Amino acid sequence: MTAVPPAPAFRTAELRRRSRRPALAPAPPGTVSLAMGEPDFPTPPPVVAAAVAALRGGGTHYADQNGLRELRAALAARLPAPPGRPRTADDVLVTHGATGALTAAVLAMIGPGDRVVIPEPAYSLYADLVVLAGGTVDFVPLAPDLHWDLDALAAALPGAAMMIFSNPSNPTGVVHRGRELAALGELLRGSGTLVVSDEAYHRLVYPGHAMTSALEVESLRDRTVYVQTFSKTYAMTGWRVGYLTGPRAVVDAAAQVHRSLNGSLNTAAQHAALAALDLPDGVVAAMADGYRRRRDLAVARLAGVPGLHLVPPEGAFYGFLRYDTGVPSGQVARELAGRQVLVRAGAEYGPSGEGHVRISFAAAEDDLWTGLERVVRYFAPEST
Ligand SMILES: Cc1ncc(COP(=O)(O)O)c(C=O)c1O
């Protein structure tokens, strides 16, 4: 009898059908990758040393399922809190990266019949998680300047269970202004809509722009699930440490989901995260300055190239490049891969991402320069 592979469960089948996230493979030799949000800086040595010390000191067993208490307390002390209501360790859940935090929050709070508003183009994980939870994705296109279209949001938000966004934004590089966040809070006043604010790039904001956390906005903070990670700020993508905070009932529900999916997190990695919090400010600032140089290099190289348009990134390390050729972005990404530079197709990030590619400038400067040359030669051979 021939064995028949079992069909994937309904939700998995739906996820396969709807997901636009590619499975990522390492770049082949000779190919430059501008596809990944992967810092090329090493994890700072004191962080590595703290993990080694933790392992040598016996930190090789299960940790508290919500995260090491000292780590949660240290995080709580650093988060903005409402006047007179300081956050405590119990308000924080340490998670398997921001991915674990987003997954736990969405699976905990969203089910069939729930509608989730996602201003798009948006980080492609959000829609996948909503599909996995059985909810309905309601994509709301951004305004032409890549900020929120508040009129469109005003029309979409009534009755929504949740809205998810990243600030600074992956993939657009936009930093949402304090007044934009306050306006969102006003739109939501009196509603039961939760806001998930993924602030993974909060320390990567370029000169002339300012970061406002949703937790600092009075009209948002009580409905905000704040998601954060050590991945980008501290060049710790492989350590897999993130966290969330928010209304206590949401934190508790997310904790239940997270421990069901993950059990407890790697103990030594959490000690490493504690050490990262104690790094002198200059360490993060130096990396941020490196990204700023790369961002300037990308903006300068792409400026004036016929048929290419880039809103200069305000934060994070992505440029969302619009092109005029009319070729679908998936095809553009494949053709660029054939020319030995990897980028992400804009359509991955939502319907309005079509006609764009996302380039990451977290790559090393030499690679970035080589990759940009290949991108420019592809789009505008006559200009090189
Ligand atoms: C906006 C955003 N959120 C979350 C993540 C995932 O972060 P982590 O590595 O902590 O899972 C990324 C990674 O690219 C991201 O860009």
Coordinates of C-alpha atoms and ligand atoms in Angstrom, one line a residue:
M1 CA 0.0 0.0 0.0
T2 CA 1.3 3.5 -0.9
A3 CA 1.7 5.7 2.1
V4 CA -0.3 8.9 1.6
P5 CA 1.1 12.0 3.3
P6 CA -1.5 13.4 5.7
A7 CA -3.0 16.7 4.6
P8 CA -1.9 19.6 6.8
A9 CA -4.5 20.8 9.3
F10 CA -6.9 23.4 8.1
R11 CA -5.0 26.4 9.7
T12 CA -1.7 25.2 8.3
A13 CA -3.1 24.8 4.9
E14 CA -4.6 28.3 5.1
L15 CA -1.3 29.7 6.3
R16 CA 0.5 28.0 3.3
R17 CA -2.0 29.5 0.9
R18 CA -1.9 33.0 2.3
S19 CA 1.6 33.5 3.6
R20 CA 3.9 35.7 1.5
R21 CA 6.9 35.1 3.8
P22 CA 9.7 33.3 1.9
A23 CA 11.7 30.5 3.5
L24 CA 15.1 32.1 3.8
A25 CA 18.3 30.4 2.7
P26 CA 21.9 31.6 3.1
A27 CA 23.1 33.6 0.1
P28 CA 25.1 31.5 -2.4
P29 CA 28.8 32.3 -2.8
G30 CA 29.3 35.5 -4.8
T31 CA 25.8 36.8 -4.0
V32 CA 25.4 39.7 -1.7
S33 CA 22.4 39.7 0.6
L34 CA 20.4 42.9 1.3
A35 CA 17.5 40.7 2.2
M36 CA 17.9 40.1 5.9
G37 CA 17.3 42.3 9.0
E38 CA 20.5 40.8 10.3
P39 CA 23.1 43.2 11.9
D40 CA 26.6 42.4 10.7
F41 CA 28.0 43.7 14.1
P42 CA 29.1 41.0 16.5
T43 CA 27.1 40.6 19.8
P44 CA 29.0 42.9 22.3
P45 CA 31.7 40.8 24.1
P46 CA 30.3 41.5 27.7
V47 CA 27.1 39.9 26.6
V48 CA 28.8 36.8 25.4
A49 CA 30.9 36.7 28.5
A50 CA 27.8 36.8 30.7
A51 CA 26.3 33.8 28.9
V52 CA 29.6 31.9 29.3
A53 CA 29.7 32.8 33.0
A54 CA 26.1 31.7 33.5
L55 CA 26.8 28.4 31.8
R56 CA 29.9 27.8 33.9
G57 CA 28.1 28.9 37.0
G58 CA 25.3 26.3 36.6
G59 CA 22.8 28.3 34.7
T60 CA 22.0 25.2 32.7
H61 CA 18.5 24.3 34.0
Y62 CA 15.0 25.5 33.4
A63 CA 14.3 29.1 34.1
D64 CA 11.1 30.7 35.4
Q65 CA 8.6 30.1 32.6
N66 CA 7.8 33.9 32.4
G67 CA 11.5 34.8 32.3
L68 CA 14.1 35.2 34.9
R69 CA 12.7 37.4 37.6
E70 CA 15.8 39.7 37.7
L71 CA 15.5 40.2 34.0
R72 CA 11.8 41.0 34.1
A73 CA 12.4 43.4 37.0
A74 CA 15.2 45.1 35.2
L75 CA 13.0 45.5 32.1
A76 CA 10.1 46.7 34.1
A77 CA 12.2 49.4 35.7
R78 CA 13.3 50.7 32.3
L79 CA 9.8 50.8 30.7
P80 CA 7.7 54.0 30.7
A81 CA 5.0 53.7 33.3
P82 CA 1.8 55.6 34.0
P83 CA 2.2 58.1 36.9
G84 CA 1.9 56.4 40.2
R85 CA 1.7 52.9 38.7
P86 CA 5.3 51.6 38.3
R87 CA 5.6 48.5 36.3
T88 CA 6.8 45.3 38.1
A89 CA 8.4 42.1 37.1
D90 CA 4.9 40.6 36.8
D91 CA 3.9 43.1 34.1
V92 CA 6.7 41.7 31.8
L93 CA 6.8 38.4 29.9
V94 CA 10.2 37.4 28.5
T95 CA 9.7 35.6 25.2
H96 CA 11.4 33.7 22.4
G97 CA 12.4 36.9 20.5
A98 CA 9.8 39.5 19.4
T99 CA 8.5 36.7 17.3
G100 CA 7.5 34.8 20.4
A101 CA 5.9 37.9 21.9
L102 CA 3.9 38.6 18.8
T103 CA 2.8 35.0 18.5
A104 CA 1.8 34.7 22.1
A105 CA -0.1 38.0 22.0
V106 CA -2.0 37.2 18.8
L107 CA -2.8 33.6 19.7
A108 CA -3.9 34.7 23.2
M109 CA -6.2 37.4 22.1
I110 CA -7.4 36.6 18.6
G111 CA -9.8 33.9 17.4
P112 CA -12.3 33.2 14.6
G113 CA -14.5 36.2 14.0
D114 CA -11.9 38.7 15.2
R115 CA -10.7 41.3 12.8
V116 CA -7.2 42.7 13.0
V117 CA -6.3 46.0 11.3
I118 CA -2.8 46.0 9.8
P119 CA -1.7 49.3 8.2
E120 CA 0.3 48.1 5.2
P121 CA 3.0 47.6 3.9
A122 CA 3.8 45.9 7.2
Y123 CA 6.1 43.3 8.7
S124 CA 4.8 40.1 7.1
L125 CA 4.7 38.0 10.2
Y126 CA 1.7 39.9 11.5
A127 CA -0.8 38.7 8.9
D128 CA 0.5 35.2 9.1
L129 CA -0.1 35.1 12.9
V130 CA -3.7 36.4 12.4
V131 CA -4.3 33.6 9.9
L132 CA -2.8 31.1 12.3
A133 CA -5.1 32.3 15.0
G134 CA -8.2 32.1 12.7
G135 CA -8.8 35.8 12.7
T136 CA -9.4 38.1 9.7
V137 CA -6.7 40.4 8.3
D138 CA -7.9 43.9 7.5
F139 CA -5.1 45.5 5.5
V140 CA -5.4 49.4 5.5
P141 CA -3.0 51.0 3.0
L142 CA -0.6 53.7 4.3
A143 CA -0.7 57.2 3.0
P144 CA 1.6 58.1 0.1
D145 CA 4.2 59.4 2.6
L146 CA 4.2 55.9 4.2
H147 CA 2.6 57.3 7.4
W148 CA -0.8 56.2 8.6
D149 CA -3.8 57.3 6.6
L150 CA -5.9 58.3 9.6
D151 CA -9.1 58.7 7.6
A152 CA -8.8 55.1 6.4
L153 CA -8.0 53.9 9.9
A154 CA -11.0 55.8 11.3
A155 CA -13.2 53.9 8.8
A156 CA -11.5 50.5 9.5
L157 CA -11.0 50.5 13.3
P158 CA -14.6 50.4 14.7
G159 CA -15.3 46.8 15.8
A160 CA -11.7 45.7 15.2
A161 CA -10.2 43.4 17.9
M162 CA -6.7 44.6 17.4
M163 CA -4.3 46.8 15.4
I164 CA -0.7 45.8 14.8
F165 CA 2.2 47.9 13.6
S166 CA 5.9 48.4 14.0
N167 CA 7.5 51.7 14.9
P168 CA 10.0 52.4 13.5
S169 CA 8.6 50.5 10.6
N170 CA 9.9 47.5 8.9
P171 CA 9.7 47.6 5.9
T172 CA 9.2 51.3 5.2
G173 CA 11.8 52.9 7.6
V174 CA 9.2 55.4 8.7
V175 CA 9.1 56.6 12.4
H176 CA 5.5 57.3 13.4
R177 CA 5.3 60.7 15.1
G178 CA 4.0 61.3 18.6
R179 CA 1.1 63.2 17.2
E180 CA 0.2 60.3 14.9
L181 CA 0.2 58.0 17.8
A182 CA -2.0 60.4 19.8
A183 CA -4.4 60.7 16.9
L184 CA -4.7 56.9 16.8
G185 CA -5.4 56.9 20.6
E186 CA -8.2 59.5 20.0
L187 CA -9.7 57.3 17.2
L188 CA -9.8 54.4 19.6
R189 CA -11.2 56.2 22.6
G190 CA -14.0 54.2 24.2
S191 CA -13.4 51.1 22.0
G192 CA -12.2 47.7 23.1
T193 CA -9.5 47.5 20.4
L194 CA -6.0 46.3 21.5
V195 CA -3.0 47.9 20.0
V196 CA 0.2 45.9 19.4
S197 CA 3.1 48.2 19.1
D198 CA 6.2 46.4 17.9
E199 CA 9.1 48.7 18.8
A200 CA 12.0 46.3 17.8
Y201 CA 14.0 49.2 16.2
H202 CA 13.4 51.8 18.9
R203 CA 17.0 52.7 19.3
L204 CA 17.6 53.0 15.5
V205 CA 16.2 56.4 14.8
Y206 CA 18.2 58.8 12.5
P207 CA 19.0 62.5 13.2
G208 CA 16.0 64.8 12.8
H209 CA 13.5 62.2 13.9
A210 CA 12.4 61.3 17.4
M211 CA 11.0 58.0 18.8
T212 CA 7.8 58.1 20.8
S213 CA 6.8 54.8 22.4
A214 CA 3.1 53.9 22.4
L215 CA 3.6 53.5 26.2
E216 CA 4.3 57.2 26.4
V217 CA 1.0 58.2 24.8
E218 CA -1.7 58.7 27.4
S219 CA -4.5 57.8 25.1
L220 CA -2.8 54.5 24.0
R221 CA -0.9 53.1 26.9
D222 CA -3.8 51.2 28.6
R223 CA -4.7 49.4 25.5
T224 CA -1.1 48.8 24.2
V225 CA 0.7 45.5 24.1
Y226 CA 4.3 46.6 23.8
V227 CA 6.7 44.2 22.0
Q228 CA 10.4 44.5 22.2
T229 CA 13.5 42.4 21.4
F230 CA 17.2 42.3 22.1
S231 CA 17.8 41.1 18.5
K232 CA 18.3 44.4 16.7
T233 CA 19.5 46.9 19.3
Y234 CA 22.2 44.6 20.7
A235 CA 23.0 42.6 17.6
M236 CA 21.6 39.5 19.3
T237 CA 19.4 38.0 16.6
G238 CA 20.6 34.5 17.4
W239 CA 20.0 34.6 21.1
R240 CA 16.2 34.7 20.8
V241 CA 15.3 37.0 23.7
G242 CA 12.4 39.4 23.5
Y243 CA 9.6 40.6 25.8
L244 CA 6.2 42.1 26.1
T245 CA 4.3 44.2 28.5
G246 CA 0.7 45.5 28.5
P247 CA -2.6 45.1 30.4
R248 CA -2.0 42.5 33.0
A249 CA -4.8 40.2 31.7
V250 CA -3.2 40.2 28.3
V251 CA 0.3 39.5 29.7
D252 CA -1.1 36.6 31.7
A253 CA -3.0 35.2 28.7
A254 CA 0.2 35.6 26.5
A255 CA 2.2 33.9 29.2
Q256 CA -0.1 30.9 29.1
V257 CA 0.2 30.6 25.3
H258 CA 4.0 31.2 25.4
R259 CA 4.7 28.5 27.9
S260 CA 2.5 26.1 26.0
L261 CA 4.5 26.7 22.8
N262 CA 8.0 27.2 24.2
G263 CA 8.3 26.1 27.8
S264 CA 10.9 28.2 29.5
L265 CA 13.6 30.1 27.7
N266 CA 17.3 29.4 27.5
T267 CA 18.6 30.4 30.9
A268 CA 22.1 31.6 29.8
A269 CA 20.6 33.7 27.0
Q270 CA 18.5 35.5 29.6
H271 CA 21.7 36.2 31.7
A272 CA 23.2 37.6 28.5
A273 CA 20.2 39.8 28.0
L274 CA 20.6 41.2 31.6
A275 CA 24.3 42.0 30.7
A276 CA 23.1 43.8 27.5
L277 CA 20.9 46.1 29.6
D278 CA 24.1 47.2 31.5
L279 CA 26.2 48.0 28.4
P280 CA 27.3 51.6 28.4
D281 CA 25.1 53.7 26.1
G282 CA 28.0 54.2 23.7
V283 CA 28.0 50.6 22.6
V284 CA 24.5 50.8 21.1
A285 CA 25.1 54.4 19.9
A286 CA 28.2 53.2 18.0
M287 CA 26.2 50.6 16.2
A288 CA 23.3 53.0 15.5
D289 CA 25.9 55.4 14.0
G290 CA 27.2 52.6 11.8
Y291 CA 23.6 52.1 10.5
R292 CA 23.3 55.8 10.0
R293 CA 26.4 55.9 7.7
R294 CA 25.0 52.9 5.7
R295 CA 21.6 54.6 5.4
D296 CA 23.3 57.8 4.2
L297 CA 25.3 55.7 1.7
A298 CA 22.2 54.0 0.4
V299 CA 20.2 57.2 0.1
A300 CA 23.1 59.0 -1.7
R301 CA 23.6 56.0 -4.1
L302 CA 19.9 55.7 -5.0
A303 CA 19.1 59.4 -5.3
G304 CA 18.6 60.6 -8.8
V305 CA 18.6 57.1 -10.3
P306 CA 15.9 57.4 -13.0
G307 CA 12.8 55.3 -12.2
L308 CA 13.7 54.7 -8.6
H309 CA 12.2 56.5 -5.6
L310 CA 13.1 56.2 -1.9
V311 CA 11.6 57.9 1.0
P312 CA 14.7 58.4 3.1
P313 CA 14.5 56.0 6.0
E314 CA 13.8 57.7 9.4
G315 CA 14.6 54.7 11.5
A316 CA 15.2 50.9 11.4
F317 CA 17.6 49.7 8.7
Y318 CA 15.5 49.3 5.7
G319 CA 14.9 51.2 2.5
F320 CA 11.6 50.6 0.7
L321 CA 12.5 51.3 -2.9
R322 CA 9.7 52.1 -5.4
Y323 CA 10.4 51.4 -9.0
D324 CA 8.6 52.4 -12.2
T325 CA 9.0 49.3 -14.4
G326 CA 5.7 47.7 -13.6
V327 CA 7.3 44.3 -13.2
P328 CA 5.9 42.3 -10.3
S329 CA 8.1 42.6 -7.2
G330 CA 8.5 38.8 -6.9
Q331 CA 9.9 38.7 -10.4
V332 CA 12.2 41.7 -9.7
A333 CA 13.5 39.9 -6.6
R334 CA 14.2 36.7 -8.6
E335 CA 15.9 38.6 -11.4
L336 CA 18.0 40.5 -8.9
A337 CA 19.0 37.2 -7.3
G338 CA 20.1 36.1 -10.8
R339 CA 22.3 39.1 -10.7
Q340 CA 23.7 38.1 -7.4
V341 CA 21.9 40.5 -5.0
L342 CA 19.2 39.4 -2.7
V343 CA 16.4 41.8 -1.7
R344 CA 12.8 41.2 -0.5
A345 CA 9.8 41.6 -2.8
G346 CA 7.6 44.5 -1.7
A347 CA 4.4 42.3 -2.2
E348 CA 5.5 40.3 0.9
Y349 CA 4.5 43.2 3.1
G350 CA 1.0 43.7 1.7
P351 CA -0.9 44.6 -1.5
S352 CA 0.5 48.2 -1.5
G353 CA 4.0 46.8 -1.3
E354 CA 3.8 45.8 -5.0
G355 CA 6.0 47.9 -7.1
H356 CA 8.7 48.1 -4.4
V357 CA 11.6 46.1 -3.1
R358 CA 13.0 46.2 0.4
I359 CA 16.7 46.6 0.9
S360 CA 18.4 46.1 4.2
F361 CA 21.3 48.2 5.1
A362 CA 22.3 46.1 8.1
A363 CA 24.7 44.4 5.7
A364 CA 28.5 45.3 5.9
E365 CA 29.4 48.5 4.0
D366 CA 31.3 46.7 1.2
D367 CA 28.4 44.3 0.6
L368 CA 25.9 47.2 0.7
W369 CA 27.9 49.1 -1.9
T370 CA 28.3 46.1 -4.1
G371 CA 24.6 45.2 -3.7
L372 CA 23.4 48.7 -4.5
E373 CA 25.6 48.8 -7.6
R374 CA 23.9 45.6 -8.8
V375 CA 20.4 47.0 -8.0
V376 CA 21.1 50.3 -9.9
R377 CA 22.6 48.4 -12.9
Y378 CA 19.4 46.3 -13.1
F379 CA 16.9 49.1 -12.9
A380 CA 18.9 51.8 -14.8
P381 CA 21.8 50.2 -16.8
E382 CA 22.3 53.4 -18.7
S383 CA 23.0 55.4 -15.5
T384 CA 25.9 53.3 -14.3
Ligands
LIG1 C1 9.4 44.7 13.1 C2 10.0 43.4 13.6 N1 9.4 42.7 14.6 C3 9.9 41.6 15.0 C4 11.0 41.0 14.5 C5 11.5 39.7 15.0 O1 12.4 39.9 16.0 P1 13.0 38.7 16.8 O2 14.4 38.3 16.2 O3 13.3 39.2 18.1 O4 12.1 37.5 16.8 C6 11.6 41.6 13.4 C7 12.7 41.0 12.7 O5 13.1 41.3 11.6 C8 11.1 42.8 12.9 O6 11.6 43.5 11.9

